[in-house]
N, CA, C and O atoms as a MOPAC input file, in Angstrom:
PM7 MOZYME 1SCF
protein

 N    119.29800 1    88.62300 1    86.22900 1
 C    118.91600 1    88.44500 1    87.61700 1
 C    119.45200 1    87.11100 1    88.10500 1
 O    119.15800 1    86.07300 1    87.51100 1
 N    120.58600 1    87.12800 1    89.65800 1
 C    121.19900 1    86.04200 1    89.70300 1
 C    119.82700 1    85.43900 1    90.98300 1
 O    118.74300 1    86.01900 1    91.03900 1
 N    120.14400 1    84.32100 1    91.82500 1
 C    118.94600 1    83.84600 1    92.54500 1
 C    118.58200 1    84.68400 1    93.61300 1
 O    119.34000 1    85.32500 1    94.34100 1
 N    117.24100 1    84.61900 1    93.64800 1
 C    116.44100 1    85.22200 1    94.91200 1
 C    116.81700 1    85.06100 1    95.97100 1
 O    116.68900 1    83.84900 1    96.14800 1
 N    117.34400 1    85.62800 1    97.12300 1
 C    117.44100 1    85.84400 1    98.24000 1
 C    116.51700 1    85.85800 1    99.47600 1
 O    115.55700 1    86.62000 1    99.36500 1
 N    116.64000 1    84.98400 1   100.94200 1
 C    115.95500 1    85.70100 1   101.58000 1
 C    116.42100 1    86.47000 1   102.08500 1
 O    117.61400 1    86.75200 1   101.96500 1
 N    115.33300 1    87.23800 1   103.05300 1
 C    116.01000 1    88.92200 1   104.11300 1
 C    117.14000 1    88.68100 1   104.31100 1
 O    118.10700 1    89.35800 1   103.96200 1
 N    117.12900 1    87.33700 1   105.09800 1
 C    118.65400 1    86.95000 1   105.82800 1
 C    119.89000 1    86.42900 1   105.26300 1
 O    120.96000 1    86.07500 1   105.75900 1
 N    119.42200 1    86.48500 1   104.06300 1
 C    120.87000 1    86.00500 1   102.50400 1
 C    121.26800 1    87.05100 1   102.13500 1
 O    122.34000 1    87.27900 1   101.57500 1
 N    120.22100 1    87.97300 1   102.49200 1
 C    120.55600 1    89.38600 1   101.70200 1
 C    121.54800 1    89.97700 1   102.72800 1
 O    122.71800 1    90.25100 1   102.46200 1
 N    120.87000 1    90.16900 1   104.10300 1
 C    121.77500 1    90.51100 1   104.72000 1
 C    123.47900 1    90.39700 1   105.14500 1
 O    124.29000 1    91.26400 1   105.47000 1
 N    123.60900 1    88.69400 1   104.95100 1
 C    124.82800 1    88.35400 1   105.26800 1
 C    125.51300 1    88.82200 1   103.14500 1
 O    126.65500 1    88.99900 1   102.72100 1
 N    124.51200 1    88.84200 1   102.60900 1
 C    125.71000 1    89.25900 1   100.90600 1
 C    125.98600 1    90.93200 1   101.23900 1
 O    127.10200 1    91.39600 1   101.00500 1
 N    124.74700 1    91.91700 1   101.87700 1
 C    125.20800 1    93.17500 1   101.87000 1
 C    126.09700 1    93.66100 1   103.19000 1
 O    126.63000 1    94.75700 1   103.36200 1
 N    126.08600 1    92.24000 1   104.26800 1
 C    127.36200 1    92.63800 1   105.59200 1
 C    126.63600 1    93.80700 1   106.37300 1
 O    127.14600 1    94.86700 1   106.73400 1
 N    125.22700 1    93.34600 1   106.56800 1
 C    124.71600 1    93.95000 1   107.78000 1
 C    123.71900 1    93.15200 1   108.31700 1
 O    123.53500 1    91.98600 1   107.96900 1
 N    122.93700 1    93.85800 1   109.32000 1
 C    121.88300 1    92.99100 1   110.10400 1
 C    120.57200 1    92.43400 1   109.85700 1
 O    119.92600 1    93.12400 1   109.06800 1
 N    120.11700 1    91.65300 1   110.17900 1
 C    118.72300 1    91.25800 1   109.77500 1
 C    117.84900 1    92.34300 1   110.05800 1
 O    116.98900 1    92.79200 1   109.30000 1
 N    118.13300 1    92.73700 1   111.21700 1
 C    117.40200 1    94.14800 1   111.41200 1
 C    117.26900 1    95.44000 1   110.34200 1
 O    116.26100 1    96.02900 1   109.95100 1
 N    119.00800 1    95.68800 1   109.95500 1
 C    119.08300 1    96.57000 1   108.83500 1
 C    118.30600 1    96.34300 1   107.79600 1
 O    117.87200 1    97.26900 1   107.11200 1
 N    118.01500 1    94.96300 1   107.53500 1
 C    117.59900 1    94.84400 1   106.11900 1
 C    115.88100 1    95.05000 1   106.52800 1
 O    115.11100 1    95.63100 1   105.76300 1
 N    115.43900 1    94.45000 1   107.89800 1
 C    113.87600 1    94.70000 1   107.77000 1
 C    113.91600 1    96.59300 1   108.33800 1
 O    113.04800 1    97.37000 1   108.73500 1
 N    114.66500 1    96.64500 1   108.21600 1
 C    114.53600 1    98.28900 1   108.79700 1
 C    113.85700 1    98.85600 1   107.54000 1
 O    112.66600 1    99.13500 1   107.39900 1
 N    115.31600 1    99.01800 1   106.25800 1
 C    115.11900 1    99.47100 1   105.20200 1
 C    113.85600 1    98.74200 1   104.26600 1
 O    113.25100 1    99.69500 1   103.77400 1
 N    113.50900 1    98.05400 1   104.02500 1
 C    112.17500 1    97.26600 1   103.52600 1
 C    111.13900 1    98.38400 1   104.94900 1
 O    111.37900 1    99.58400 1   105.08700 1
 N    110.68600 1    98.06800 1   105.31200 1
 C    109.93600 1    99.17600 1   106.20800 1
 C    109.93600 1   100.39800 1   106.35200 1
 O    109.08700 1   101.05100 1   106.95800 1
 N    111.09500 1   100.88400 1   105.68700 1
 C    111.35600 1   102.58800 1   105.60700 1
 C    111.25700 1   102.71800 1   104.23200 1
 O    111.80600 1   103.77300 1   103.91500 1
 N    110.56800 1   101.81800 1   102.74000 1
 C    110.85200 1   102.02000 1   101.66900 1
 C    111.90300 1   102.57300 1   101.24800 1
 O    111.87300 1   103.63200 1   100.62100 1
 N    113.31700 1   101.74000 1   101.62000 1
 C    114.37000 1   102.07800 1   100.93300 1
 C    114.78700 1   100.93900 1    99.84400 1
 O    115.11400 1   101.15800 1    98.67800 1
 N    114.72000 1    99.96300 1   100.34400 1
 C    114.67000 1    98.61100 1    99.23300 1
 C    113.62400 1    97.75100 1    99.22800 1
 O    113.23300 1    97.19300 1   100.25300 1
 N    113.14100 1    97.59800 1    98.16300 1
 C    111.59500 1    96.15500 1    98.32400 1
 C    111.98800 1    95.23900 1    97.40000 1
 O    112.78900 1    95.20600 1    96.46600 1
 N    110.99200 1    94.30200 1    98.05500 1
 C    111.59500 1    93.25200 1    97.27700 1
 C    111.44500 1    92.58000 1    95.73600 1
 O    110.72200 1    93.23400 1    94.98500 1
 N    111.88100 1    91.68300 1    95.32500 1
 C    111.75100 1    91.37300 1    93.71700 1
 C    110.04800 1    90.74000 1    93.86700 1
 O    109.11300 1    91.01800 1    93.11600 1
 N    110.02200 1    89.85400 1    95.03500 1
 C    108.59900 1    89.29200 1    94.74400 1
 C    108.22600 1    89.10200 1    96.15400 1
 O    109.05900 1    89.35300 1    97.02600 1
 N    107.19700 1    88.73500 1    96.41800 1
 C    106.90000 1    87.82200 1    98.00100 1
 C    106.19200 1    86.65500 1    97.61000 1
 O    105.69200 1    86.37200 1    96.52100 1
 N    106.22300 1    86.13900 1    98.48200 1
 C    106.17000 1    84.33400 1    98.45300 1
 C    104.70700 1    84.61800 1    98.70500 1
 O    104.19500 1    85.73200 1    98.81800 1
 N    103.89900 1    83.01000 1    98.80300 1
 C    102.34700 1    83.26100 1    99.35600 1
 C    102.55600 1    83.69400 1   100.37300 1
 O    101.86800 1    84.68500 1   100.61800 1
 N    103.40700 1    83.31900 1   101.33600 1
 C    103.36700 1    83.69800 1   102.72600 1
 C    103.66400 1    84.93400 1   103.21900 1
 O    103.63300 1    85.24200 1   104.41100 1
 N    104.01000 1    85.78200 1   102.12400 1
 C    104.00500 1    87.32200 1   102.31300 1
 C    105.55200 1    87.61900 1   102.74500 1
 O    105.84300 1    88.73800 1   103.16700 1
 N    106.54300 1    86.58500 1   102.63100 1
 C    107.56700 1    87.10800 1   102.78700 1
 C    108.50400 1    87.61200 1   101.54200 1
 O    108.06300 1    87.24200 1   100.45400 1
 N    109.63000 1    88.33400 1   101.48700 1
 C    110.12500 1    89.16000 1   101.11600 1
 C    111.47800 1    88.46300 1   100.07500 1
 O    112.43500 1    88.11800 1   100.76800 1
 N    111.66400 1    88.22800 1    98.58300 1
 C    112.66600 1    87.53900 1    98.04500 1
 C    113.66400 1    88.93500 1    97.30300 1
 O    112.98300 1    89.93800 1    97.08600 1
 N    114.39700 1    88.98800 1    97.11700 1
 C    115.90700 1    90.16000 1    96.72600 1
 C    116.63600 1    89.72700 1    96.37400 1
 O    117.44900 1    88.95700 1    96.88500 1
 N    116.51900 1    90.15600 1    95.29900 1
 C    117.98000 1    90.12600 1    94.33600 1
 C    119.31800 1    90.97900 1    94.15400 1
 O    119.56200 1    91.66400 1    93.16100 1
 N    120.22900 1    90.81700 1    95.38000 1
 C    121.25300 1    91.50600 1    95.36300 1
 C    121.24300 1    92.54700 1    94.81100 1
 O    120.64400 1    93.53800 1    95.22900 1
 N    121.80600 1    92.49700 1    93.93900 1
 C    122.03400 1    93.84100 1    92.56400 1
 C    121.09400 1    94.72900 1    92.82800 1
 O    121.32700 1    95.68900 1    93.56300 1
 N    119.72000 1    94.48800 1    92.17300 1
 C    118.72800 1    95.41700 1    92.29600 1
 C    118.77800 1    96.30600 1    94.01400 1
 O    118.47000 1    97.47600 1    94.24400 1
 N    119.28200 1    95.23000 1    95.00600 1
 C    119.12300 1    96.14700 1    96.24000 1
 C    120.10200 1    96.56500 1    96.53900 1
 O    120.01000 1    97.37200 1    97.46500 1
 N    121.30400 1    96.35300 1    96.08700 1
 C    122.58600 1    97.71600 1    95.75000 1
 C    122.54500 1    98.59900 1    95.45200 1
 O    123.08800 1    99.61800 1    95.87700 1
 N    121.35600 1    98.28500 1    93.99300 1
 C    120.68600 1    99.70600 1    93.17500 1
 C    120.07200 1   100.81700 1    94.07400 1
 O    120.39400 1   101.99400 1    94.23200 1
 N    118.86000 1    99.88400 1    94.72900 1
 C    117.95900 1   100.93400 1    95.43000 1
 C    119.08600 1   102.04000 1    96.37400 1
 O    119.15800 1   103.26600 1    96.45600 1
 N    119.84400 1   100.94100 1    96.97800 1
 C    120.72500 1   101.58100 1    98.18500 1
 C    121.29400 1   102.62800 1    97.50900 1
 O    121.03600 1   103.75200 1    97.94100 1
 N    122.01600 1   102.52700 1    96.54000 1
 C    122.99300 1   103.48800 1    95.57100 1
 C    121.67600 1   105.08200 1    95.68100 1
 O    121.68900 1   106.20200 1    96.19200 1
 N    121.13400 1   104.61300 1    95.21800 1
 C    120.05100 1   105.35700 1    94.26400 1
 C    119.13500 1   106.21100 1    95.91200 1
 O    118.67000 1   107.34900 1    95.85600 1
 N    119.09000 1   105.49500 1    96.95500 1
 C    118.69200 1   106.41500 1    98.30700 1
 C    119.57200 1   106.77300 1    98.81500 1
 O    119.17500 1   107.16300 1    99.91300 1
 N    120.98900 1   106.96800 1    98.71300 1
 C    122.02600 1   107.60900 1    99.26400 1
 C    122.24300 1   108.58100 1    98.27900 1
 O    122.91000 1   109.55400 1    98.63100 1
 N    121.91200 1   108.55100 1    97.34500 1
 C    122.15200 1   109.78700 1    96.09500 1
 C    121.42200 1   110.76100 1    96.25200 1
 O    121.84300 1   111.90700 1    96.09300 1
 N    120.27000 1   110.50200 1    96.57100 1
 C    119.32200 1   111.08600 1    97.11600 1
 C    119.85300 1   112.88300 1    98.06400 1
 O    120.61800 1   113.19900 1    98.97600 1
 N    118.97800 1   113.52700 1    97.22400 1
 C    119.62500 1   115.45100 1    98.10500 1
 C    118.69200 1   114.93400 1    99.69700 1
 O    118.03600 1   113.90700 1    99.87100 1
 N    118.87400 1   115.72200 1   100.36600 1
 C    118.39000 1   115.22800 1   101.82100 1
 C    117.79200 1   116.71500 1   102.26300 1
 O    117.27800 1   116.86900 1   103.37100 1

């Protein structure tokens, strides 16, 4: 596991919007590695490549 990410680190490493990323976290497509006290949201790249991989694989 390389360093924790916030929403908005994540977003600019996966090349979409801050929106995209609180979209998918809200639609349980990716969650996060941990949340802070403050209830926000830390991601670790990889793992949220995974999820992504792994909900597009997904039969529909």
């Amino acid at each position: 596991m390389g360093r924790l990410l916030t929403s908005g680190e994540l977003a600019r490493e996966l090349g979409v919007s801050l929106r995209t990323v609180q979209r998918w976290v809200a639609d349980g497509v990716i969650e996060p590695k941990l949340r802070t006290a403050g209830g926000h949201g830390r991601y670790d790249a990889d793992e949220a490549r995974d999820q992504l991989r792994r909900h597009h694989a997904r039969p529909k």
